[in-house]
Short mmCIF file of C-alpha atoms in Angstrom, two decimals:
data_model
loop_
_atom_site.label_atom_id
_atom_site.label_comp_id
_atom_site.label_asym_id
_atom_site.label_seq_id
_atom_site.Cartn_x
_atom_site.Cartn_y
_atom_site.Cartn_z
CA MET M 1 41.72 31.08 -20.37
CA PRO M 2 44.17 28.20 -19.88
CA ARG M 3 42.84 24.72 -20.55
CA HIS M 4 42.78 21.87 -18.05
CA LEU M 5 45.24 19.09 -18.81
CA HIS M 6 43.82 15.60 -19.34
CA PRO M 7 45.46 12.14 -19.26
CA ARG M 8 46.12 12.32 -23.04
CA ASP M 9 48.35 15.36 -22.39
CA PHE M 10 50.67 13.12 -20.34
CA ALA M 11 50.82 10.27 -22.90
CA HIS M 12 54.14 11.49 -24.33
CA ASP M 13 57.75 10.85 -23.41
CA ALA M 14 58.76 12.19 -20.02
CA PRO M 15 61.24 14.85 -21.22
CA ALA M 16 58.60 16.35 -23.56
CA VAL M 17 56.01 16.43 -20.76
CA ALA M 18 58.53 17.84 -18.26
CA HIS M 19 59.38 20.64 -20.70
CA ALA M 20 55.70 21.36 -21.49
CA LEU M 21 54.79 21.60 -17.79
CA ILE M 22 57.04 24.62 -17.24
CA GLY M 23 54.65 27.56 -16.86
CA ALA M 24 51.62 25.34 -16.20
CA THR M 25 49.57 25.83 -13.04
CA MET M 26 49.02 23.05 -10.50
CA LEU M 27 46.75 23.12 -7.46
CA VAL M 28 46.09 20.49 -4.81
CA ASP M 29 42.92 21.27 -2.83
CA GLY M 30 43.18 24.88 -4.05
CA VAL M 31 46.82 25.30 -2.96
CA GLY M 32 49.67 25.62 -5.46
CA GLY M 33 51.06 27.76 -8.23
CA ILE M 34 53.06 27.91 -11.44
CA ILE M 35 55.36 24.97 -12.17
CA VAL M 36 58.89 26.37 -12.59
CA GLU M 37 61.07 23.24 -12.34
CA THR M 38 60.67 19.59 -13.33
CA GLU M 39 62.75 16.47 -13.95
CA ALA M 40 61.99 13.62 -16.35
CA TYR M 41 62.46 9.92 -15.56
CA ASP M 42 62.04 6.89 -17.83
CA ARG M 43 62.39 3.15 -17.20
CA THR M 44 65.12 2.96 -19.86
CA GLU M 45 67.57 4.82 -17.61
CA PRO M 46 68.90 3.63 -14.23
CA ALA M 47 68.01 6.72 -12.14
CA SER M 48 64.29 6.03 -12.58
CA HIS M 49 62.23 4.22 -9.96
CA CYS M 50 60.79 2.28 -12.95
CA HIS M 51 64.13 0.92 -14.13
CA PRO M 52 63.86 -2.42 -12.26
CA GLY M 53 60.32 -2.98 -13.55
CA PRO M 54 56.97 -2.85 -11.72
CA THR M 55 56.99 -3.19 -7.93
CA PRO M 56 54.30 -2.48 -5.32
CA ARG M 57 55.96 0.94 -4.73
CA ASN M 58 56.17 2.10 -8.37
CA LYS M 59 53.29 0.26 -10.08
CA VAL M 60 51.30 3.46 -10.75
CA MET M 61 54.20 4.77 -12.88
CA PHE M 62 53.45 2.06 -15.42
CA GLY M 63 50.20 3.75 -16.32
CA PRO M 64 47.85 4.86 -17.31
CA PRO M 65 49.25 8.38 -17.84
CA GLY M 66 47.87 11.41 -16.02
CA HIS M 67 48.03 10.00 -12.49
CA ALA M 68 50.06 10.97 -9.42
CA TYR M 69 53.04 8.91 -8.29
CA VAL M 70 53.96 9.81 -4.71
CA TYR M 71 56.98 8.43 -2.87
CA ARG M 72 58.87 9.14 0.33
CA SER M 73 62.36 10.57 -0.11
CA TYR M 74 64.99 10.03 2.59
CA GLY M 75 62.23 8.66 4.81
CA MET M 76 60.76 12.09 5.48
CA HIS M 77 59.66 14.03 2.36
CA TRP M 78 56.70 13.17 0.12
CA CYS M 79 57.53 13.86 -3.53
CA LEU M 80 55.01 14.31 -6.35
CA ASN M 81 55.42 12.94 -9.88
CA PHE M 82 53.11 12.95 -12.89
CA VAL M 83 52.87 9.61 -14.73
CA CYS M 84 53.67 9.79 -18.47
CA ARG M 85 53.79 7.70 -21.65
CA GLU M 86 51.59 4.85 -22.72
CA ASN M 87 50.13 2.32 -20.33
CA GLY M 88 52.77 -0.26 -19.38
CA HIS M 89 55.91 1.76 -20.21
CA GLY M 90 56.98 3.32 -16.89
CA ALA M 91 57.85 7.03 -16.90
CA GLY M 92 57.14 10.19 -14.96
CA VAL M 93 57.93 13.80 -14.23
CA LEU M 94 59.07 14.91 -10.79
CA ILE M 95 57.63 18.31 -9.88
CA ARG M 96 60.69 20.01 -8.33
CA ALA M 97 59.46 23.55 -7.71
CA ILE M 98 56.54 25.92 -8.15
CA GLU M 99 56.03 29.64 -7.79
CA PRO M 100 53.37 29.85 -5.05
CA THR M 101 50.25 31.73 -6.17
CA HIS M 102 47.29 30.08 -4.38
CA GLY M 103 46.90 29.31 -0.67
CA LEU M 104 50.10 30.93 0.57
CA ASP M 105 48.82 31.11 4.15
CA ARG M 106 48.22 27.33 4.18
CA MET M 107 51.67 26.74 2.69
CA ARG M 108 53.32 28.97 5.28
CA GLU M 109 51.49 27.15 8.08
CA ARG M 110 52.50 23.73 6.75
CA ARG M 111 56.13 24.76 6.19
CA GLY M 112 56.51 26.94 9.29
CA LEU M 113 58.13 29.84 7.44
CA GLN M 114 57.20 33.10 5.73
CA ASP M 115 59.64 33.42 2.80
CA GLU M 116 57.51 32.59 -0.25
CA ARG M 117 60.64 31.85 -2.29
CA LEU M 118 61.43 28.87 -0.05
CA LEU M 119 57.91 27.48 0.31
CA CYS M 120 58.07 25.17 -2.73
CA ALA M 121 61.72 25.35 -3.94
CA GLY M 122 62.53 21.64 -4.02
CA PRO M 123 60.43 18.49 -4.22
CA GLY M 124 60.34 17.84 -0.45
CA ARG M 125 59.41 21.43 0.37
CA LEU M 126 56.78 21.39 -2.39
CA GLY M 127 55.26 18.17 -1.06
CA GLN M 128 55.03 19.58 2.45
CA ALA M 129 53.62 22.95 1.32
CA LEU M 130 50.93 21.29 -0.81
CA GLY M 131 50.05 18.70 1.84
CA ILE M 132 51.08 15.76 -0.38
CA THR M 133 50.81 12.36 1.31
CA LEU M 134 50.52 8.74 0.30
CA GLU M 135 46.76 9.33 0.01
CA HIS M 136 47.49 11.15 -3.27
CA TYR M 137 49.22 8.07 -4.76
CA GLY M 138 47.48 6.95 -7.94
CA LEU M 139 44.93 9.78 -8.10
CA ARG M 140 44.02 11.26 -11.47
CA LEU M 141 45.52 14.67 -12.18
CA ASP M 142 42.34 15.89 -13.91
CA LYS M 143 40.08 15.26 -10.90
CA PRO M 144 39.94 16.79 -7.41
CA PRO M 145 41.98 17.31 -5.34
CA PHE M 146 44.23 18.04 -8.36
CA GLU M 147 43.80 20.81 -10.93
CA VAL M 148 46.44 21.19 -13.65
CA TRP M 149 46.20 23.82 -16.40
CA ALA M 150 48.42 24.26 -19.42
CA ALA M 151 50.67 27.30 -19.50
CA PRO M 152 48.65 30.25 -20.82
CA ALA M 153 49.24 31.27 -24.40
CA SER M 154 51.04 34.58 -24.49
CA ILE M 155 52.83 36.85 -26.90
CA THR M 156 56.17 35.87 -25.33
CA PRO M 157 56.73 32.09 -25.17
CA VAL M 158 57.99 30.57 -21.94
CA GLN M 159 61.80 30.30 -21.99
CA VAL M 160 62.82 26.90 -20.61
CA LEU M 161 66.31 26.06 -19.36
CA THR M 162 67.67 22.50 -19.44
CA GLY M 163 70.39 20.78 -17.48
CA PRO M 164 71.35 17.63 -15.58
CA ARG M 165 69.06 16.27 -12.88
CA ILE M 166 69.88 16.88 -9.22
CA GLY M 167 70.58 14.46 -6.37
CA ILE M 168 71.13 11.30 -8.41
CA SER M 169 74.22 9.20 -9.03
CA LYS M 170 73.13 7.32 -12.19
CA ALA M 171 72.44 8.69 -15.68
CA VAL M 172 73.69 12.09 -14.52
CA ASP M 173 74.58 13.08 -18.09
CA LEU M 174 70.96 13.27 -19.26
CA PRO M 175 69.79 16.91 -19.58
CA TRP M 176 66.33 16.08 -18.21
CA ARG M 177 65.94 18.88 -15.67
CA PHE M 178 63.83 21.79 -16.91
CA GLY M 179 63.32 25.23 -15.40
CA LEU M 180 61.65 28.55 -16.08
CA ALA M 181 64.32 31.07 -17.13
CA GLY M 182 64.57 33.97 -14.69
CA SER M 183 62.47 32.33 -11.97
CA ARG M 184 63.54 33.08 -8.41
CA PHE M 185 61.60 30.00 -7.17
CA LEU M 186 63.91 27.29 -8.58
CA SER M 187 65.37 24.76 -6.15
CA ARG M 188 68.83 25.39 -7.61
CA ARG M 189 70.20 27.58 -10.37
CA PHE M 190 71.00 26.16 -13.80
CA GLY M 191 74.49 26.12 -15.27
#
């Protein structure tokens, strides 16, 4: 049986957490699936919302770890991040894509489409399918409506791909995008 993740599980650097989340399961009000794609962000690099320091928009990213950071992208998509590192640092992991496994009917209704491969392939699609809103900002990831479990131990370890992050213009050389090898639910192929 997989174990629930707790705030201490997020108190590591963002790339390590982003890598470890591949294969984990995340539900929001019982809707969700297996995390297949993530991106790491840290205040030390200019693509991060934390780079300029704490603001009213990003203050939750400065800790404590194990909370949700939600922001609006392009004025229309809610995106979900998991806060990482020690209190005061400023780091997080963007959840880019999941393989839907729970609540597919609710996801299809929210997204207005049937193709399960496209329900949560990208952070905006994922936010819409899971019903993410600003009301989720700052909530603990180990309390309802969130449930996050570590990837189950198996004979075959999860194979994780790495590459550059998507849709940014700064710090593009950092290989801080992580994905589940062979997944057909990624937002974009690697390499």
